[in-house]
Amino acid sequence: MGSPRKSDKKAALDFAAWGFNITSSVGIIMVNKALMATHGFSFATTLTGLHLLTTTLMTIVFRWLGLSQPSHLPLPDLIKFVIFSNLSIVGMNVSLMWNSVGFYQIAKLCMIPASCLLEVVFDRVHYSRDTKLSIMVVLVGVAVCTVTDVSVNAKGMLAAVIAVWSTAFQQYYVHYLQRKYSLNSFNLLGHTAPAQAGSLLLVGPFVDYLLTGKRVDHFNFTSLSLLFVVLSCIIAIGVNLSQFICIGRFSAVSFQVLGHMKTVLVLFLGFLFFGKEGLNLHVVLGMILAVLGMMWYGNASAKPGGKERRSVLPVRSERHNGGSEDKDGGENRRK
């Protein structure tokens, strides 16, 4: 009945979900940076396939232990999700390869307005003026501290467009499928991770060869590089699971906006552990502006009218699907 005790519990779970996602995401970025920069393992698409294979094993273990209930996801929805997800992964890798780092960062920022547009069109979400302004502050802050050189070409632009829209659709679809079929994060991962792992491990080595000119089967593994690969795969379980939890509890837009805290933390930790080259006043100011924008967004979107969902998606009974996490946390609904 909306008691203070229940709201406090929800706030604690929301904070734990974000903390889980930020910690695991920053951790995997730092591990992958060491793996690729120090040990020369540049096969990003194949590595993602290994991440999802490890996640698949986790879902199998959870199901065997009885911690995940049987559920159903129609094959057409699964196929669409896998297409969006794999296009997102390959598109981001190709975009980084074909574009300057500055334009790659701009493309990543474009995911927020793309996700907003999907929510407005498909869910009839309405954003208040403060919510829109807070999103703009986050975009400006992250742009200031990450965008440096900006150069683009036709094929790089095409890769960026595919990466932005496939990522936006993939994240929107995580939220949509959880609401429509009353799937929790474990259930949805149990359906999607095996299909993604199989497809990426099949095409990943070829994509990586096209991007790097190197073959993963010719890579000279050392015990240390193998350790980093295993560590990356273990942390990836937390990344994949926490992403589904956060998008399920909130929305794709909230995940994108507040997720830029990871960008700020990665920059800070990069300067801390890998040298202070590139650290200057405008980078620091951009980081501060981005964090203030995220705080403003969290406050503005939680207020009545800050972010209203004006359509209600019919959901299936939770009896056979194990339930789902609290949906649309921090959002307001109008029926």
Short mmCIF file of C-alpha atoms in Angstrom, two decimals:
data_model
loop_
_atom_site.label_atom_id
_atom_site.label_comp_id
_atom_site.label_asym_id
_atom_site.label_seq_id
_atom_site.Cartn_x
_atom_site.Cartn_y
_atom_site.Cartn_z
CA MET A 1 0.00 0.00 0.00
CA GLY A 2 2.95 2.32 -0.54
CA SER A 3 4.13 2.21 3.08
CA PRO A 4 7.44 3.93 3.97
CA ARG A 5 8.91 0.54 4.76
CA LYS A 6 8.09 -0.79 1.30
CA SER A 7 9.41 2.34 -0.44
CA ASP A 8 12.63 2.17 1.60
CA LYS A 9 13.08 -1.46 0.57
CA LYS A 10 12.53 -0.57 -3.08
CA ALA A 11 15.01 2.32 -2.87
CA ALA A 12 17.60 -0.01 -1.34
CA LEU A 13 17.06 -2.59 -4.10
CA ASP A 14 17.27 0.12 -6.78
CA PHE A 15 20.57 1.36 -5.33
CA ALA A 16 21.91 -2.20 -5.12
CA ALA A 17 20.96 -2.84 -8.77
CA TRP A 18 22.74 0.29 -9.98
CA GLY A 19 25.75 -0.42 -7.76
CA PHE A 20 25.95 -3.99 -9.10
CA ASN A 21 25.83 -2.75 -12.72
CA ILE A 22 28.31 0.10 -12.28
CA THR A 23 30.82 -2.02 -10.33
CA SER A 24 30.73 -4.97 -12.75
CA SER A 25 30.76 -2.73 -15.86
CA VAL A 26 33.71 -0.63 -14.69
CA GLY A 27 35.51 -3.80 -13.61
CA ILE A 28 35.14 -5.51 -16.98
CA ILE A 29 36.24 -2.38 -18.86
CA MET A 30 39.42 -2.17 -16.80
CA VAL A 31 40.13 -5.91 -17.22
CA ASN A 32 39.46 -5.82 -20.97
CA LYS A 33 41.64 -2.72 -21.31
CA ALA A 34 44.52 -4.61 -19.72
CA LEU A 35 43.76 -7.73 -21.79
CA MET A 36 43.71 -5.86 -25.11
CA ALA A 37 46.29 -3.12 -24.53
CA THR A 38 48.82 -5.10 -22.49
CA HIS A 39 48.37 -8.63 -23.79
CA GLY A 40 47.27 -7.86 -27.36
CA PHE A 41 44.01 -9.84 -27.33
CA SER A 42 42.05 -7.70 -29.83
CA PHE A 43 39.22 -10.13 -30.61
CA ALA A 44 36.34 -8.18 -29.06
CA THR A 45 33.45 -9.95 -30.80
CA THR A 46 34.75 -13.43 -29.99
CA LEU A 47 35.36 -12.33 -26.40
CA THR A 48 31.73 -11.20 -26.15
CA GLY A 49 30.67 -14.64 -27.38
CA LEU A 50 32.74 -16.20 -24.58
CA HIS A 51 31.10 -13.81 -22.10
CA LEU A 52 27.65 -14.98 -23.17
CA LEU A 53 28.73 -18.63 -23.12
CA THR A 54 29.80 -18.18 -19.48
CA THR A 55 26.51 -16.44 -18.74
CA THR A 56 24.66 -19.36 -20.34
CA LEU A 57 26.46 -21.79 -18.02
CA MET A 58 25.39 -19.60 -15.07
CA THR A 59 21.72 -19.76 -16.11
CA ILE A 60 21.95 -23.55 -16.48
CA VAL A 61 23.42 -23.87 -12.97
CA PHE A 62 20.74 -21.58 -11.53
CA ARG A 63 18.01 -23.64 -13.21
CA TRP A 64 19.57 -26.86 -11.91
CA LEU A 65 19.63 -25.42 -8.37
CA GLY A 66 15.98 -24.41 -8.68
CA LEU A 67 16.76 -20.69 -8.41
CA SER A 68 15.22 -19.94 -11.82
CA GLN A 69 11.66 -20.96 -12.72
CA PRO A 70 10.57 -22.37 -16.11
CA SER A 71 9.35 -19.68 -18.51
CA HIS A 72 8.44 -19.17 -22.15
CA LEU A 73 9.68 -16.71 -24.76
CA PRO A 74 8.22 -17.07 -28.28
CA LEU A 75 10.81 -17.87 -30.96
CA PRO A 76 10.03 -14.77 -33.13
CA ASP A 77 10.71 -12.47 -30.15
CA LEU A 78 13.91 -14.36 -29.33
CA ILE A 79 15.14 -14.06 -32.93
CA LYS A 80 14.42 -10.32 -33.04
CA PHE A 81 16.22 -9.80 -29.73
CA VAL A 82 19.29 -11.76 -30.87
CA ILE A 83 19.43 -9.80 -34.16
CA PHE A 84 19.26 -6.45 -32.34
CA SER A 85 21.84 -7.55 -29.74
CA ASN A 86 24.34 -8.95 -32.21
CA LEU A 87 24.01 -5.96 -34.54
CA SER A 88 24.66 -3.76 -31.51
CA ILE A 89 27.83 -5.65 -30.54
CA VAL A 90 29.24 -5.88 -34.05
CA GLY A 91 28.11 -2.34 -34.91
CA MET A 92 29.85 -0.81 -31.90
CA ASN A 93 33.08 -2.70 -32.62
CA VAL A 94 33.02 -1.71 -36.31
CA SER A 95 32.13 1.91 -35.43
CA LEU A 96 35.12 2.14 -33.09
CA MET A 97 37.36 0.67 -35.80
CA TRP A 98 36.17 2.90 -38.66
CA ASN A 99 35.58 6.19 -36.80
CA SER A 100 37.67 8.47 -34.64
CA VAL A 101 37.30 7.98 -30.88
CA GLY A 102 35.53 11.35 -30.69
CA PHE A 103 32.85 10.41 -33.20
CA TYR A 104 32.47 6.99 -31.55
CA GLN A 105 31.70 8.77 -28.25
CA ILE A 106 29.19 11.05 -30.00
CA ALA A 107 27.47 7.96 -31.44
CA LYS A 108 27.24 6.45 -27.94
CA LEU A 109 25.64 9.67 -26.67
CA CYS A 110 23.06 9.48 -29.48
CA MET A 111 21.70 6.31 -27.89
CA ILE A 112 19.91 8.39 -25.24
CA PRO A 113 17.76 10.45 -27.65
CA ALA A 114 17.22 7.29 -29.74
CA SER A 115 15.95 5.43 -26.66
CA CYS A 116 13.77 8.42 -25.73
CA LEU A 117 12.20 8.38 -29.19
CA LEU A 118 11.41 4.65 -28.93
CA GLU A 119 9.71 5.16 -25.57
CA VAL A 120 7.72 8.13 -26.89
CA VAL A 121 6.60 6.28 -30.04
CA PHE A 122 5.91 2.80 -28.64
CA ASP A 123 5.03 3.46 -24.99
CA ARG A 124 3.68 7.01 -25.29
CA VAL A 125 6.05 8.15 -22.55
CA HIS A 126 5.89 11.86 -21.68
CA TYR A 127 8.95 13.65 -20.27
CA SER A 128 8.71 16.81 -18.17
CA ARG A 129 10.76 19.90 -19.00
CA ASP A 130 13.16 19.24 -16.10
CA THR A 131 13.69 15.64 -17.19
CA LYS A 132 14.53 16.73 -20.74
CA LEU A 133 16.90 19.45 -19.50
CA SER A 134 18.66 17.05 -17.13
CA ILE A 135 19.25 14.63 -20.02
CA MET A 136 20.77 17.49 -22.05
CA VAL A 137 23.09 18.37 -19.13
CA VAL A 138 24.30 14.75 -18.97
CA LEU A 139 24.90 14.68 -22.73
CA VAL A 140 26.85 17.95 -22.66
CA GLY A 141 28.90 16.88 -19.63
CA VAL A 142 29.88 13.49 -21.08
CA ALA A 143 30.61 15.09 -24.46
CA VAL A 144 32.91 17.67 -22.87
CA CYS A 145 34.98 15.06 -21.05
CA THR A 146 35.11 12.36 -23.76
CA VAL A 147 34.84 13.93 -27.22
CA THR A 148 38.17 15.18 -28.59
CA ASP A 149 39.05 14.56 -32.22
CA VAL A 150 36.01 14.17 -34.46
CA SER A 151 36.37 12.80 -37.98
CA VAL A 152 33.90 10.67 -39.89
CA ASN A 153 33.55 8.87 -43.19
CA ALA A 154 30.62 7.28 -45.03
CA LYS A 155 31.16 3.69 -43.91
CA GLY A 156 31.93 4.83 -40.36
CA MET A 157 28.70 6.85 -40.28
CA LEU A 158 26.73 3.80 -41.49
CA ALA A 159 28.29 1.60 -38.79
CA ALA A 160 27.49 4.24 -36.14
CA VAL A 161 23.85 4.53 -37.22
CA ILE A 162 23.43 0.73 -37.12
CA ALA A 163 25.15 0.56 -33.71
CA VAL A 164 23.02 3.34 -32.18
CA TRP A 165 19.63 2.07 -33.33
CA SER A 166 20.31 -1.63 -32.76
CA THR A 167 21.51 -0.85 -29.21
CA ALA A 168 18.47 1.34 -28.55
CA PHE A 169 16.12 -1.39 -29.82
CA GLN A 170 17.95 -4.10 -27.87
CA GLN A 171 17.68 -2.20 -24.59
CA TYR A 172 14.07 -1.23 -25.24
CA TYR A 173 13.34 -4.88 -26.01
CA VAL A 174 14.82 -6.04 -22.68
CA HIS A 175 12.27 -3.89 -20.86
CA TYR A 176 9.46 -4.77 -23.28
CA LEU A 177 9.93 -8.55 -23.05
CA GLN A 178 10.18 -8.53 -19.27
CA ARG A 179 6.91 -6.60 -19.00
CA LYS A 180 5.03 -8.45 -21.73
CA TYR A 181 5.89 -12.00 -20.64
CA SER A 182 6.48 -11.33 -16.91
CA LEU A 183 10.05 -12.60 -17.19
CA ASN A 184 12.62 -11.83 -14.55
CA SER A 185 16.26 -11.20 -15.42
CA PHE A 186 17.34 -14.83 -14.92
CA ASN A 187 14.51 -16.08 -17.14
CA LEU A 188 15.27 -13.65 -19.96
CA LEU A 189 19.00 -14.37 -19.83
CA GLY A 190 18.24 -18.08 -19.87
CA HIS A 191 16.42 -17.64 -23.19
CA THR A 192 18.69 -15.11 -24.91
CA ALA A 193 22.24 -15.90 -23.74
CA PRO A 194 22.54 -19.36 -25.40
CA ALA A 195 21.31 -18.06 -28.76
CA GLN A 196 23.62 -15.05 -28.60
CA ALA A 197 26.61 -17.09 -27.47
CA GLY A 198 26.18 -19.62 -30.28
CA SER A 199 25.74 -17.01 -33.00
CA LEU A 200 28.60 -14.77 -31.82
CA LEU A 201 31.05 -17.64 -31.39
CA LEU A 202 30.14 -18.70 -34.93
CA VAL A 203 30.56 -15.30 -36.63
CA GLY A 204 32.82 -13.57 -34.09
CA PRO A 205 36.18 -14.94 -35.32
CA PHE A 206 35.34 -13.87 -38.90
CA VAL A 207 34.24 -10.38 -37.79
CA ASP A 208 37.38 -9.97 -35.70
CA TYR A 209 39.54 -11.09 -38.62
CA LEU A 210 37.91 -8.50 -40.90
CA LEU A 211 38.45 -5.79 -38.28
CA THR A 212 41.97 -6.64 -37.12
CA GLY A 213 43.48 -8.87 -39.83
CA LYS A 214 44.34 -11.39 -37.09
CA ARG A 215 43.00 -14.86 -36.38
CA VAL A 216 41.94 -15.74 -32.87
CA ASP A 217 43.06 -19.35 -33.33
CA HIS A 218 46.59 -18.07 -34.01
CA PHE A 219 46.74 -15.99 -30.83
CA ASN A 220 49.62 -16.99 -28.56
CA PHE A 221 47.94 -17.40 -25.18
CA THR A 222 50.05 -17.04 -22.06
CA SER A 223 48.95 -18.11 -18.61
CA LEU A 224 48.43 -14.44 -17.69
CA SER A 225 46.41 -13.55 -20.79
CA LEU A 226 44.28 -16.67 -20.28
CA LEU A 227 43.70 -15.61 -16.68
CA PHE A 228 42.48 -12.21 -17.86
CA VAL A 229 40.11 -13.87 -20.37
CA VAL A 230 38.65 -16.07 -17.62
CA LEU A 231 38.35 -13.08 -15.27
CA SER A 232 36.64 -11.06 -18.00
CA CYS A 233 34.13 -13.88 -18.58
CA ILE A 234 33.34 -14.18 -14.86
CA ILE A 235 32.75 -10.43 -14.48
CA ALA A 236 30.62 -10.49 -17.66
CA ILE A 237 28.05 -12.62 -15.82
CA GLY A 238 27.49 -9.68 -13.47
CA VAL A 239 27.41 -7.19 -16.36
CA ASN A 240 24.80 -9.13 -18.34
CA LEU A 241 22.64 -9.93 -15.33
CA SER A 242 22.78 -6.43 -13.84
CA GLN A 243 21.91 -4.85 -17.22
CA PHE A 244 18.73 -6.91 -17.43
CA ILE A 245 17.90 -6.17 -13.78
CA CYS A 246 18.38 -2.41 -14.20
CA ILE A 247 16.47 -2.08 -17.47
CA GLY A 248 13.72 -4.29 -16.05
CA ARG A 249 13.40 -2.16 -12.91
CA PHE A 250 13.69 1.18 -14.69
CA SER A 251 13.80 1.74 -18.47
CA ALA A 252 16.30 1.83 -21.33
CA VAL A 253 16.53 5.65 -21.10
CA SER A 254 17.23 5.65 -17.35
CA PHE A 255 19.80 2.91 -17.89
CA GLN A 256 21.54 5.00 -20.55
CA VAL A 257 21.45 8.30 -18.63
CA LEU A 258 22.55 7.02 -15.23
CA GLY A 259 24.82 4.50 -16.95
CA HIS A 260 27.12 7.33 -18.00
CA MET A 261 28.33 7.29 -14.40
CA LYS A 262 30.36 4.32 -15.67
CA THR A 263 31.93 6.56 -18.33
CA VAL A 264 32.98 9.07 -15.68
CA LEU A 265 34.33 6.36 -13.37
CA VAL A 266 36.27 4.68 -16.19
CA LEU A 267 37.85 8.02 -17.10
CA PHE A 268 38.76 8.68 -13.46
CA LEU A 269 40.19 5.19 -12.89
CA GLY A 270 42.03 5.37 -16.22
CA PHE A 271 43.75 8.57 -15.13
CA LEU A 272 44.43 7.00 -11.72
CA PHE A 273 45.95 3.71 -12.93
CA PHE A 274 47.15 4.38 -16.50
CA GLY A 275 48.57 7.90 -16.19
CA LYS A 276 47.18 11.44 -16.17
CA GLU A 277 47.75 12.17 -19.85
CA GLY A 278 44.69 13.97 -21.20
CA LEU A 279 43.48 15.08 -17.77
CA ASN A 280 42.78 18.82 -17.80
CA LEU A 281 40.32 21.39 -16.48
CA HIS A 282 37.64 20.94 -19.15
CA VAL A 283 37.66 17.15 -18.65
CA VAL A 284 37.18 17.60 -14.89
CA LEU A 285 34.41 20.16 -15.46
CA GLY A 286 32.70 17.79 -17.93
CA MET A 287 32.80 14.97 -15.40
CA ILE A 288 31.29 17.19 -12.70
CA LEU A 289 28.61 18.46 -15.07
CA ALA A 290 27.69 14.91 -16.11
CA VAL A 291 27.36 13.75 -12.49
CA LEU A 292 25.20 16.78 -11.60
CA GLY A 293 23.02 16.06 -14.64
CA MET A 294 22.56 12.43 -13.55
CA MET A 295 21.55 13.55 -10.05
CA TRP A 296 19.09 16.03 -11.56
CA TYR A 297 17.67 13.36 -13.88
CA GLY A 298 17.15 10.93 -11.01
CA ASN A 299 15.29 13.58 -9.03
CA ALA A 300 13.28 15.00 -11.97
CA SER A 301 12.17 11.67 -13.42
CA ALA A 302 11.02 10.43 -9.99
CA LYS A 303 8.68 13.39 -9.45
CA PRO A 304 4.99 13.12 -10.41
CA GLY A 305 4.78 13.93 -14.12
CA GLY A 306 8.54 13.70 -14.55
CA LYS A 307 8.24 10.64 -16.72
CA GLU A 308 4.78 9.23 -17.41
CA ARG A 309 3.96 6.07 -19.30
CA ARG A 310 0.60 6.70 -20.94
CA SER A 311 0.07 3.23 -22.35
CA VAL A 312 -0.26 0.01 -20.40
CA LEU A 313 1.19 -3.13 -21.95
CA PRO A 314 -0.84 -6.26 -21.18
CA VAL A 315 1.28 -8.79 -19.31
CA ARG A 316 0.94 -12.51 -19.01
CA SER A 317 0.26 -14.24 -15.72
CA GLU A 318 3.35 -14.57 -13.54
CA ARG A 319 2.37 -17.98 -12.23
CA HIS A 320 4.39 -19.86 -14.83
CA ASN A 321 7.17 -17.35 -15.40
CA GLY A 322 8.60 -16.86 -11.94
CA GLY A 323 7.60 -13.21 -11.72
CA SER A 324 9.71 -10.22 -12.59
CA GLU A 325 11.50 -7.50 -10.73
CA ASP A 326 9.57 -4.34 -9.86
CA LYS A 327 8.92 -2.74 -13.20
CA ASP A 328 9.18 0.92 -14.10
CA GLY A 329 10.87 1.91 -10.88
CA GLY A 330 10.93 5.66 -10.54
CA GLU A 331 8.40 6.12 -13.36
CA ASN A 332 4.83 7.28 -13.17
CA ARG A 333 1.98 5.61 -15.03
CA ARG A 334 -1.22 7.07 -16.32
CA LYS A 335 -3.88 4.59 -17.49
#
